[in-house]
Coordinates of C-alpha atoms and ligand atoms in Angstrom, one line a residue:
X1236 CA 50.5 74.6 -124.2
X1237 CA 51.8 72.3 -126.9
X1238 CA 55.5 71.6 -126.3
X1239 CA 54.8 69.4 -123.2
X1240 CA 51.8 67.6 -121.7
X1241 CA 53.3 65.8 -118.7
X1242 CA 56.1 67.5 -116.6
X1243 CA 58.0 66.5 -113.5
X1244 CA 59.6 69.1 -111.2
X1245 CA 62.3 68.3 -108.7
X1246 CA 62.0 70.6 -105.6
X1247 CA 59.3 72.7 -104.1
X1248 CA 60.9 76.1 -103.6
X1249 CA 59.7 79.3 -105.3
X1250 CA 61.1 78.3 -108.8
X1251 CA 59.3 74.9 -108.7
X1252 CA 56.0 76.3 -107.4
X1253 CA 56.0 79.1 -110.0
X1254 CA 56.7 76.7 -112.9
X1255 CA 54.1 74.2 -111.5
X1256 CA 51.4 76.8 -111.3
X1257 CA 52.0 78.3 -114.8
X1258 CA 52.1 74.9 -116.4
X1259 CA 49.1 73.5 -114.6
X1260 CA 47.0 76.6 -115.5
X1261 CA 47.6 75.7 -119.1
X1262 CA 46.4 72.1 -118.7
X1263 CA 49.7 70.4 -118.3
X1264 CA 49.9 67.4 -115.9
X1265 CA 52.5 68.4 -113.3
X1266 CA 54.1 66.2 -110.6
X1267 CA 56.4 67.8 -108.0
X1268 CA 58.9 65.6 -106.3
X1269 CA 60.3 67.1 -103.0
X1270 CA 62.9 65.3 -100.9
X1271 CA 61.8 66.9 -97.6
X1272 CA 59.0 65.2 -95.7
X1273 CA 56.8 68.3 -95.9
X1274 CA 56.7 72.0 -97.0
X1275 CA 58.6 73.4 -94.0
X1276 CA 61.0 76.0 -95.5
X1277 CA 64.2 77.0 -93.9
X1278 CA 64.9 80.6 -93.0
X1279 CA 63.0 83.3 -91.4
X1280 CA 62.0 86.1 -93.8
X1281 CA 62.6 87.1 -97.4
X1282 CA 62.6 90.4 -99.2
X1283 CA 60.8 90.3 -102.5
X1284 CA 61.7 93.0 -104.9
X1285 CA 59.2 94.6 -107.3
X1286 CA 60.2 92.3 -110.2
X1287 CA 59.4 89.3 -108.0
X1288 CA 56.1 90.8 -107.1
X1289 CA 55.2 91.3 -110.7
X1290 CA 55.8 87.6 -111.3
X1291 CA 53.7 86.6 -108.3
X1292 CA 50.9 88.7 -109.7
X1293 CA 51.2 86.8 -113.0
X1294 CA 50.9 83.6 -111.0
X1295 CA 47.6 84.9 -109.5
X1296 CA 48.8 85.2 -105.8
X1297 CA 49.6 88.9 -105.5
X1298 CA 46.6 89.7 -103.3
X1299 CA 47.4 86.9 -100.9
X1300 CA 51.1 87.9 -100.8
X1301 CA 50.2 91.6 -100.2
X1302 CA 47.9 90.6 -97.4
X1303 CA 50.5 88.6 -95.6
X1304 CA 53.6 90.7 -96.3
X1305 CA 54.8 94.1 -95.4
X1306 CA 55.3 96.5 -98.5
X1307 CA 57.8 99.3 -98.4
X1308 CA 59.2 101.8 -100.8
X1309 CA 62.4 102.9 -99.0
X1310 CA 65.6 101.9 -97.2
X1311 CA 66.9 103.6 -94.1
X1312 CA 70.6 103.7 -93.5
X1313 CA 71.8 104.2 -89.9
X1314 CA 75.3 104.7 -88.5
X1315 CA 76.8 102.5 -85.9
X1316 CA 77.3 104.1 -82.5
X1317 CA 75.1 105.5 -79.7
X1318 CA 71.5 106.0 -80.8
X1319 CA 72.2 104.4 -84.2
X1320 CA 71.4 107.8 -85.9
X1321 CA 69.7 107.7 -89.3
X1322 CA 72.1 108.8 -92.0
X1323 CA 69.9 108.6 -95.0
X1324 CA 66.4 107.5 -96.0
X1325 CA 66.5 106.4 -99.6
X1326 CA 63.6 105.7 -102.0
X1327 CA 64.0 102.2 -103.5
X1328 CA 63.6 101.7 -107.3
X1329 CA 60.3 100.1 -108.2
X1330 CA 61.6 97.2 -110.3
X1331 CA 58.1 95.8 -110.8
X1332 CA 56.8 99.1 -112.2
X1333 CA 54.4 101.6 -110.6
X1334 CA 51.7 99.0 -109.7
X1335 CA 53.8 97.3 -107.0
X1336 CA 55.8 98.5 -104.0
X1337 CA 59.5 98.7 -104.4
X1338 CA 59.8 95.6 -102.1
X1339 CA 57.8 93.5 -99.7
X1340 CA 59.1 91.6 -96.7
X1341 CA 57.5 88.3 -95.9
X1342 CA 57.7 85.3 -93.6
X1343 CA 59.0 82.6 -95.8
X1344 CA 56.6 79.9 -94.6
X1345 CA 53.7 82.2 -95.5
X1346 CA 55.0 82.6 -99.1
X1347 CA 55.4 78.8 -99.4
X1348 CA 51.9 78.2 -98.1
X1349 CA 50.4 80.6 -100.6
X1350 CA 52.2 79.2 -103.5
X1351 CA 51.5 75.6 -102.5
X1352 CA 47.8 76.4 -102.2
X1353 CA 47.7 78.0 -105.6
X1354 CA 49.5 75.0 -107.2
X1355 CA 47.2 72.5 -105.5
X1356 CA 44.2 74.5 -106.7
X1357 CA 45.5 74.2 -110.3
X1358 CA 45.8 70.4 -109.9
X1359 CA 49.5 70.0 -109.3
X1360 CA 50.3 66.7 -107.6
X1361 CA 52.9 66.9 -104.8
X1362 CA 55.0 64.0 -103.6
X1363 CA 57.0 64.6 -100.4
X1364 CA 59.7 62.3 -99.0
X1365 CA 60.5 61.9 -102.7
X1366 CA 64.1 62.5 -103.6
X1367 CA 64.9 62.5 -107.3
X1368 CA 67.8 60.1 -107.7
X1369 CA 68.2 59.2 -111.3
X1370 CA 67.1 60.0 -114.9
X1371 CA 67.4 58.4 -118.3
X1372 CA 66.7 60.3 -121.4
X1373 CA 64.8 58.7 -124.2
X1374 CA 64.2 60.3 -127.6
X1375 CA 60.7 61.6 -126.6
X1376 CA 60.6 61.1 -122.9
X1377 CA 62.7 61.3 -119.7
X1378 CA 62.4 58.4 -117.3
X1379 CA 62.8 59.2 -113.6
X1380 CA 63.9 57.4 -110.5
X1381 CA 62.8 58.7 -107.1
X1382 CA 64.2 57.2 -103.9
X1383 CA 65.8 54.6 -106.2
X1384 CA 62.5 53.4 -107.7
X1385 CA 61.2 54.2 -111.2
X1386 CA 58.3 56.6 -111.2
X1387 CA 57.5 56.8 -114.9
X1388 CA 58.2 58.9 -118.0
X1389 CA 57.7 62.6 -118.5
X1390 CA 58.0 65.0 -121.5
X1391 CA 60.2 67.3 -119.5
X1392 CA 62.0 67.4 -116.1
X1393 CA 62.5 70.8 -114.5
X1394 CA 65.3 70.7 -111.9
X1395 CA 64.3 73.4 -109.4
X1396 CA 66.2 71.5 -106.7
X1397 CA 68.3 74.4 -105.3
X1398 CA 71.9 75.1 -104.6
X1399 CA 73.1 71.5 -104.4
X1400 CA 71.0 70.3 -107.3
X1401 CA 71.0 66.6 -108.0
X1402 CA 69.5 67.3 -111.5
X1403 CA 72.4 69.6 -112.3
X1404 CA 74.8 66.8 -111.4
X1405 CA 72.8 64.1 -113.2
X1406 CA 73.0 66.0 -116.5
X1407 CA 76.7 66.5 -116.2
X1408 CA 76.9 70.2 -115.4
X1409 CA 79.9 70.6 -113.1
X1410 CA 79.5 74.2 -111.9
X1411 CA 79.1 74.3 -108.2
X1412 CA 78.2 77.2 -105.7
X1413 CA 81.3 78.8 -104.3
X1414 CA 81.4 80.5 -100.9
X1415 CA 81.8 84.3 -101.1
X1416 CA 83.4 84.8 -97.7
X1417 CA 80.3 86.1 -95.9
X1418 CA 78.0 84.4 -93.5
X1419 CA 74.8 85.6 -91.9
X1420 CA 72.7 85.1 -88.8
X1421 CA 69.0 85.6 -89.3
X1422 CA 66.3 85.7 -86.7
X1423 CA 62.6 86.2 -86.8
X1424 CA 61.7 88.8 -84.2
X1425 CA 59.0 91.4 -83.2
X1426 CA 58.7 94.6 -85.2
X1427 CA 59.3 97.7 -83.1
X1428 CA 56.7 100.3 -84.2
X1429 CA 59.4 102.8 -85.4
X1430 CA 60.7 100.3 -88.0
X1431 CA 58.6 100.8 -91.2
X1432 CA 61.0 99.7 -93.9
X1433 CA 64.3 97.8 -94.3
X1434 CA 67.1 99.4 -92.3
X1435 CA 70.8 98.7 -92.4
X1436 CA 73.9 99.7 -90.5
X1437 CA 77.2 99.3 -92.4
X1438 CA 80.2 99.0 -90.1
X1439 CA 80.8 98.0 -86.5
X1440 CA 81.9 94.5 -85.7
X1441 CA 80.1 93.0 -88.7
X1442 CA 79.7 94.0 -92.3
X1443 CA 75.9 94.7 -92.1
X1444 CA 73.4 94.8 -89.3
X1445 CA 69.9 95.0 -90.7
X1446 CA 66.2 94.1 -90.4
X1447 CA 63.2 94.0 -92.7
X1448 CA 59.5 94.1 -91.5
X1449 CA 57.4 91.1 -92.7
X1450 CA 54.1 92.1 -91.1
X1451 CA 52.6 94.5 -88.6
X1452 CA 54.0 92.4 -85.8
X1453 CA 57.1 90.8 -87.1
X1454 CA 60.4 91.3 -89.0
X1455 CA 63.6 89.4 -89.7
X1456 CA 66.9 90.7 -88.4
X1457 CA 70.3 89.8 -89.8
X1458 CA 74.0 90.2 -89.0
X1459 CA 76.4 89.6 -91.9
X1460 CA 79.9 88.7 -90.8
X1461 CA 83.1 87.0 -92.3
X1462 CA 81.9 83.4 -92.9
X1463 CA 82.9 81.0 -90.1
X1464 CA 82.2 77.3 -89.5
X1465 CA 79.4 77.5 -87.0
X1466 CA 77.9 74.1 -87.9
X1467 CA 78.6 72.6 -84.5
X1468 CA 76.6 75.2 -82.6
X1469 CA 73.2 74.5 -81.0
X1470 CA 70.2 76.7 -81.6
X1471 CA 70.8 78.3 -78.2
X1472 CA 74.4 79.0 -79.0
X1473 CA 73.5 80.6 -82.3
X1474 CA 71.0 82.9 -80.5
X1475 CA 73.6 83.8 -77.8
X1476 CA 76.3 84.6 -80.3
X1477 CA 73.9 86.7 -82.4
X1478 CA 72.8 88.4 -79.2
X1479 CA 76.4 89.1 -78.1
X1480 CA 77.5 90.4 -81.5
X1481 CA 74.4 92.7 -81.7
X1482 CA 75.4 94.4 -78.4
X1483 CA 77.5 96.8 -80.6
X1484 CA 74.3 98.2 -82.2
X1485 CA 71.9 100.6 -80.6
X1486 CA 68.5 101.9 -81.7
X1487 CA 66.0 99.2 -82.8
X1488 CA 68.6 96.6 -82.0
X1489 CA 67.8 97.0 -78.3
X1490 CA 64.3 95.6 -78.9
X1491 CA 65.6 92.9 -81.2
X1492 CA 68.0 91.8 -78.5
X1493 CA 65.2 91.4 -76.0
X1494 CA 63.5 89.0 -78.5
X1495 CA 66.7 87.1 -79.1
X1496 CA 66.7 86.1 -75.5
X1497 CA 63.1 84.9 -75.5
X1498 CA 62.3 82.2 -78.0
X1499 CA 64.6 82.8 -80.9
X1500 CA 64.5 81.2 -84.3
X1501 CA 68.1 81.8 -85.4
X1502 CA 69.9 80.3 -88.3
X1503 CA 73.3 80.8 -89.8
X1504 CA 74.0 80.5 -93.5
X1505 CA 77.1 81.0 -95.7
X1506 CA 76.6 83.1 -98.8
X1507 CA 77.4 81.5 -102.2
X1508 CA 77.6 82.4 -105.8
X1509 CA 77.6 80.5 -109.1
X1510 CA 76.2 80.8 -112.6
X1511 CA 76.0 78.0 -115.2
X1512 CA 77.5 80.1 -118.0
X1513 CA 76.1 78.2 -121.0
X1514 CA 73.0 76.0 -121.6
X1515 CA 70.9 75.2 -118.6
X1516 CA 69.3 72.2 -120.4
X1517 CA 70.5 68.9 -121.7
X1518 CA 67.8 67.6 -124.0
X1519 CA 64.5 67.4 -122.1
X1520 CA 66.0 68.3 -118.7
X1521 CA 66.5 71.9 -117.6
X1522 CA 67.6 73.5 -114.4
X1523 CA 66.2 76.8 -113.0
X1524 CA 66.5 79.0 -109.9
X1525 CA 69.3 78.3 -107.4
X1526 CA 70.2 75.1 -109.3
X1527 CA 71.4 77.3 -112.2
X1528 CA 72.6 80.4 -110.3
X1529 CA 73.0 81.7 -106.8
X1530 CA 74.1 85.0 -105.3
X1531 CA 74.7 86.5 -101.9
X1532 CA 71.5 88.3 -100.9
X1533 CA 73.3 91.7 -100.9
X1534 CA 70.7 93.1 -103.4
X1535 CA 68.0 90.5 -102.5
X1536 CA 67.4 89.2 -106.1
X1537 CA 67.8 85.4 -105.7
X1538 CA 64.1 84.5 -105.4
X1539 CA 63.2 87.1 -108.0
X1540 CA 65.5 85.5 -110.5
X1541 CA 64.2 82.0 -109.7
X1542 CA 60.6 83.3 -110.3
X1543 CA 61.6 84.9 -113.6
X1544 CA 63.3 81.7 -114.8
X1545 CA 60.0 79.9 -114.2
X1546 CA 57.9 82.5 -115.9
X1547 CA 60.0 82.7 -119.0
X1548 CA 60.4 79.0 -119.3
X1549 CA 56.7 78.3 -119.0
X1550 CA 55.9 81.1 -121.5
X1551 CA 58.2 79.5 -124.1
X1552 CA 56.8 76.1 -123.4
X1553 CA 53.4 77.5 -124.2
X1554 CA 54.4 79.4 -127.4
X1555 CA 56.4 76.5 -129.0
X1556 CA 54.9 73.3 -130.2
X1557 CA 57.9 71.2 -129.4
X1558 CA 61.0 71.1 -127.3
X1559 CA 63.2 72.3 -130.1
X1560 CA 66.6 74.1 -130.0
X1561 CA 65.0 77.4 -130.8
X1562 CA 63.1 77.2 -127.5
X1563 CA 66.2 76.6 -125.5
X1564 CA 68.2 79.3 -127.4
X1565 CA 65.4 81.8 -126.6
X1566 CA 65.3 80.8 -123.0
X1567 CA 69.0 81.2 -122.5
X1568 CA 69.1 84.5 -124.4
X1569 CA 66.4 85.9 -122.1
X1570 CA 67.7 84.5 -118.8
X1571 CA 71.5 84.2 -118.9
X1572 CA 72.4 87.9 -119.2
X1573 CA 69.9 88.9 -116.6
X1574 CA 71.0 86.3 -114.1
X1575 CA 74.6 87.1 -114.8
X1576 CA 74.0 90.8 -114.0
X1577 CA 72.5 89.9 -110.7
X1578 CA 75.1 87.3 -109.7
X1579 CA 78.1 89.5 -110.6
X1580 CA 76.6 92.6 -109.0
X1581 CA 75.6 90.9 -105.8
X1582 CA 79.1 89.4 -105.5
X1583 CA 80.7 92.8 -106.2
X1584 CA 78.6 94.5 -103.5
X1585 CA 79.7 91.8 -101.0
X1586 CA 83.3 92.0 -102.0
X1587 CA 83.4 95.8 -101.6
X1588 CA 82.2 95.2 -98.0
X1589 CA 84.7 92.5 -97.4
X1590 CA 87.5 94.7 -98.7
X1591 CA 86.3 97.7 -96.7
X1592 CA 86.4 99.8 -99.9
X1593 CA 85.5 103.3 -98.9
X1594 CA 85.2 104.5 -102.5
X1595 CA 82.9 101.8 -103.8
X1596 CA 79.7 103.1 -105.4
X1597 CA 77.3 100.5 -103.9
X1598 CA 74.3 102.7 -104.4
X1599 CA 75.2 103.4 -108.0
X1600 CA 75.6 99.7 -108.8
X1601 CA 72.4 98.7 -107.0
X1602 CA 70.5 101.4 -108.9
X1603 CA 71.9 100.2 -112.3
X1604 CA 70.8 96.6 -111.5
X1605 CA 67.4 97.9 -110.5
X1606 CA 67.0 99.8 -113.8
X1607 CA 67.7 96.5 -115.7
X1608 CA 65.3 94.5 -113.5
X1609 CA 62.6 97.1 -114.1
X1610 CA 62.3 95.8 -117.7
X1611 CA 60.2 92.7 -117.6
X1612 CA 62.2 89.4 -118.0
Ligands
FAD1847 C1 70.8 83.9 -96.2 C2 70.0 84.1 -97.4 C3 69.1 85.1 -97.6 C4 68.4 85.3 -98.7 N1 67.5 86.4 -98.8 C5 66.9 86.6 -100.0 C6 66.0 87.7 -100.1 O1 65.8 88.4 -99.2 N2 65.4 87.9 -101.3 C7 65.6 87.0 -102.4 O2 65.0 87.3 -103.5 N3 66.4 86.0 -102.3 C8 67.0 85.7 -101.1 N4 67.8 84.6 -101.0 C9 68.0 83.7 -102.1 C10 66.7 82.8 -102.2 O3 66.4 82.2 -101.0 C11 66.9 81.8 -103.3 O4 67.4 82.3 -104.5 C12 65.6 81.1 -103.6 O5 65.0 80.6 -102.5 C13 65.9 79.9 -104.6 O6 64.7 79.2 -104.8 P1 64.7 77.8 -105.5 O7 63.3 77.4 -105.7 O8 65.6 77.9 -106.8 O9 65.5 76.8 -104.6 P2 65.1 76.3 -103.1 O10 64.2 77.2 -102.4 O11 66.4 76.0 -102.4 O12 64.3 74.9 -103.3 C14 64.9 73.7 -103.7 C15 64.1 72.6 -103.2 O13 64.6 71.4 -103.8 C16 64.6 70.3 -102.9 N5 65.5 69.3 -103.4 C17 66.8 69.3 -103.4 N6 67.3 68.2 -104.0 C18 66.2 67.4 -104.3 C19 66.1 66.2 -105.0 N7 67.1 65.5 -105.4 N8 64.8 65.7 -105.2 C20 63.7 66.4 -104.8 N9 63.8 67.6 -104.1 C21 65.1 68.1 -103.9 C22 65.0 71.0 -101.6 O14 64.6 70.3 -100.5 C23 64.2 72.3 -101.7 O15 63.0 72.3 -101.1 C24 68.6 84.4 -99.8 C25 69.5 83.4 -99.7 C26 70.2 83.2 -98.5 C27 71.2 82.1 -98.4

């Protein structure tokens, strides 16, 4: 690794962790600044597609991920109505190639814990309660301010600070996430034994009612509805509303409902989309992951794209001996078209559902995206 020797990363999500691990492995000093007081990630579960699993293998954490998660090669589509009959069982494309399952469901805190342990083992230094608040670029360094105090100079700052990225704002990129019109409840619940892959019901009172196993015992369930302002609701009210809405769905939803009444972890999130359409860097500062692009999770590629950003960036930092324009041109050429495909297609799938378009070829579009993602980033 010659282009950089000392790197700061803002954020500690998947993009940050992946970049930190890859850089530290190559002997770079890496310091991660995270504004939260600890690692506690929001959300319940996550679906990692094959192309994400391929990156996790390159990071050296695949065995741990496989041990903690729930692999699957198919998707079951059920109909709304009595018994929630199975309409189709579809094989999913193996976007990571034949060595990985098509997808793997996981409890998000488990993924965070595994990545954090791998980063610490490589010598990455984590600072929590550390909000990046300012930067000044010099010719050969970028000076950073955290919680309003100077923390030193670095060869490179990676802004992996998510949807509402401070780094993006500090470097003058004015693209912001836009709401797509959908919102989702998600809950972490027990896995009924009959559920062995992701299952979805299209139709009924919400756009999508689904669930994805994350381990032998657990899964996450979600209801995707027209986005509403539910910010004033308490945790109990979220759980009650999710419960009441789910009453329209039969089959495994009966078991999910029983759990929603017990000790639910329910959250509500609006879907967003954005893509920084040109350079993701300004000098020695670059944004990756949700800071650079976001998409509704209609094809579950957000984290995969964040991981790929980190992998490609760190590969280029290793193969170049300085932070020259050629490095950034290559980075954007490899990342922008791919991220654009994912963002545009994810938005399209959601919009078809919002429009109730009966003729939309959702399967065809998802398959076409999968074919592209199967080619390594
Ligand atoms: C409802 C929902 C479901 C989803 N489901 C899936 C799925 O199944 N599969 C999938 O692949 N993707 C999914 N995604 C997308 C996925 O969650 C994101 O794309 C991914 O987590 C982005 O990771 P990231 O590291 O870029 O950002 P984040 O995980 O958001 O991390 C950013 C970090 O930066 C920190 N931070 C922010 N500002 C500062 C600052 N100034 N200084 C220091 N730290 C800062 C934050 O606290 C946070 O820890 C879903 C998204 C949503 C909304």
